Amino acid sequence: SPHQAYSSFPWNPPLNSPRLALKSAIYITSNSFWHWLIEDLASTIFSLSLDTESPILVADNPPRYVLDFLVTTGRDLIFLKGPVQVDSLIMVEKSHDSGWPHAKDILEVQNYAPFKSLHQKKEPSTRLYVSRRGSRRSPKNESEVESLFQSYNFAIHKLEDLDLLSEIKVLSDVSLFAGIHGAGFANKIWMPANGTILDIVDENYWTESIHRLATLNKHKYEFLPYDGASNGEVPLAQLEMKLQEITSL
């Protein structure tokens, strides 16, 4: 509600925010990657289908993946440094199931024409390990983990080094997708059905969202938990046993 927005702590937007000379506008969030791709993007794509002319409002200096999407829309873009008023704002609200992947939302994103055109037309053949090296939740032996995956013919990628469209193209050819538990697994929505996910999880940070997303996309969910903090060590012997199991399926 306006009351809640204007009373938000610690930031209180001025009541005399400038009014844009627009009949209507569509808003897109600049949320963190998982929440943006899985929860927010479908609403924006659906809004674009409802209104074929309105410009898009977006926060100034948004993340790269937001810009990558905006380029595909062909719409006029208005970058905002603060709150504004518009006569009509087109958006789809979040409801009681916020925070959960929703099947209809996933289909909306997957079927967005500029994304769908990037899907490979052949049987997927790539094994992919997504590296978190250099990040806060990277295991201390991740270089050894990567070497083990390479010995099982996995390609190694840091997905944050790719633009959104390149991520879609890479993932559309993946049959086996492995990595340390985190937001990078949101990209599994680009995988063809019947692939396999290997979620390597610190036992102290294990959320159900990746399992739910795997179920929605008809992917087999495999997991390997390890003890201690997220920057601890992944047990290589156990990991190799798991790799032998899933690569022989």
PDB file of C-alpha atoms in Angstrom, residues 26-30 36 39-51 55-57 66 69-70 73 75 90-92 105 108-109 112:
ATOM      1  CA  ILE A  26       5.533  -1.420 -16.755  1.00  0.00           C
ATOM      2  CA  TYR A  27       7.927  -1.958 -13.852  1.00  0.00           C
ATOM      3  CA  ILE A  28      10.697  -4.548 -13.639  1.00  0.00           C
ATOM      4  CA  THR A  29      12.577  -5.373 -10.438  1.00  0.00           C
ATOM      5  CA  SER A  30      16.342  -5.513  -9.984  1.00  0.00           C
ATOM      6  CA  TRP A  36      14.356 -12.136 -10.190  1.00  0.00           C
ATOM      7  CA  GLU A  39       9.703 -15.145  -9.016  1.00  0.00           C
ATOM      8  CA  ASP A  40       9.691 -11.726 -10.728  1.00  0.00           C
ATOM      9  CA  LEU A  41      10.465 -12.072 -14.427  1.00  0.00           C
ATOM     10  CA  ALA A  42       7.304 -13.966 -15.419  1.00  0.00           C
ATOM     11  CA  SER A  43       5.146 -11.107 -14.134  1.00  0.00           C
ATOM     12  CA  THR A  44       7.004  -8.622 -16.314  1.00  0.00           C
ATOM     13  CA  ILE A  45       6.780 -10.841 -19.412  1.00  0.00           C
ATOM     14  CA  PHE A  46       3.052 -11.325 -18.818  1.00  0.00           C
ATOM     15  CA  SER A  47       2.624  -7.566 -18.407  1.00  0.00           C
ATOM     16  CA  LEU A  48       4.370  -6.985 -21.748  1.00  0.00           C
ATOM     17  CA  SER A  49       1.773  -9.230 -23.393  1.00  0.00           C
ATOM     18  CA  LEU A  50      -1.061  -7.205 -21.824  1.00  0.00           C
ATOM     19  CA  ASP A  51       0.334  -3.856 -22.940  1.00  0.00           C
ATOM     20  CA  PRO A  55       7.755   1.879 -21.585  1.00  0.00           C
ATOM     21  CA  ILE A  56       9.558  -0.048 -18.867  1.00  0.00           C
ATOM     22  CA  LEU A  57      10.613   1.538 -15.582  1.00  0.00           C
ATOM     23  CA  VAL A  66      18.233  -7.321 -16.078  1.00  0.00           C
ATOM     24  CA  PHE A  69      16.526  -9.084 -20.710  1.00  0.00           C
ATOM     25  CA  LEU A  70      15.577  -5.460 -21.379  1.00  0.00           C
ATOM     26  CA  THR A  73      11.988  -6.288 -25.285  1.00  0.00           C
ATOM     27  CA  ARG A  75      10.683  -1.143 -25.391  1.00  0.00           C
ATOM     28  CA  ILE A  90       1.146  -2.340 -14.819  1.00  0.00           C
ATOM     29  CA  MET A  91       2.398  -5.056 -12.527  1.00  0.00           C
ATOM     30  CA  VAL A  92       1.399  -8.459 -11.185  1.00  0.00           C
ATOM     31  CA  ASP A 105       5.679 -18.635 -13.995  1.00  0.00           C
ATOM     32  CA  GLU A 108       5.962 -17.989 -18.985  1.00  0.00           C
ATOM     33  CA  VAL A 109       9.718 -17.386 -18.835  1.00  0.00           C
ATOM     34  CA  TYR A 112       9.286 -15.981 -23.980  1.00  0.00           C
TER      35      TYR A 112
END
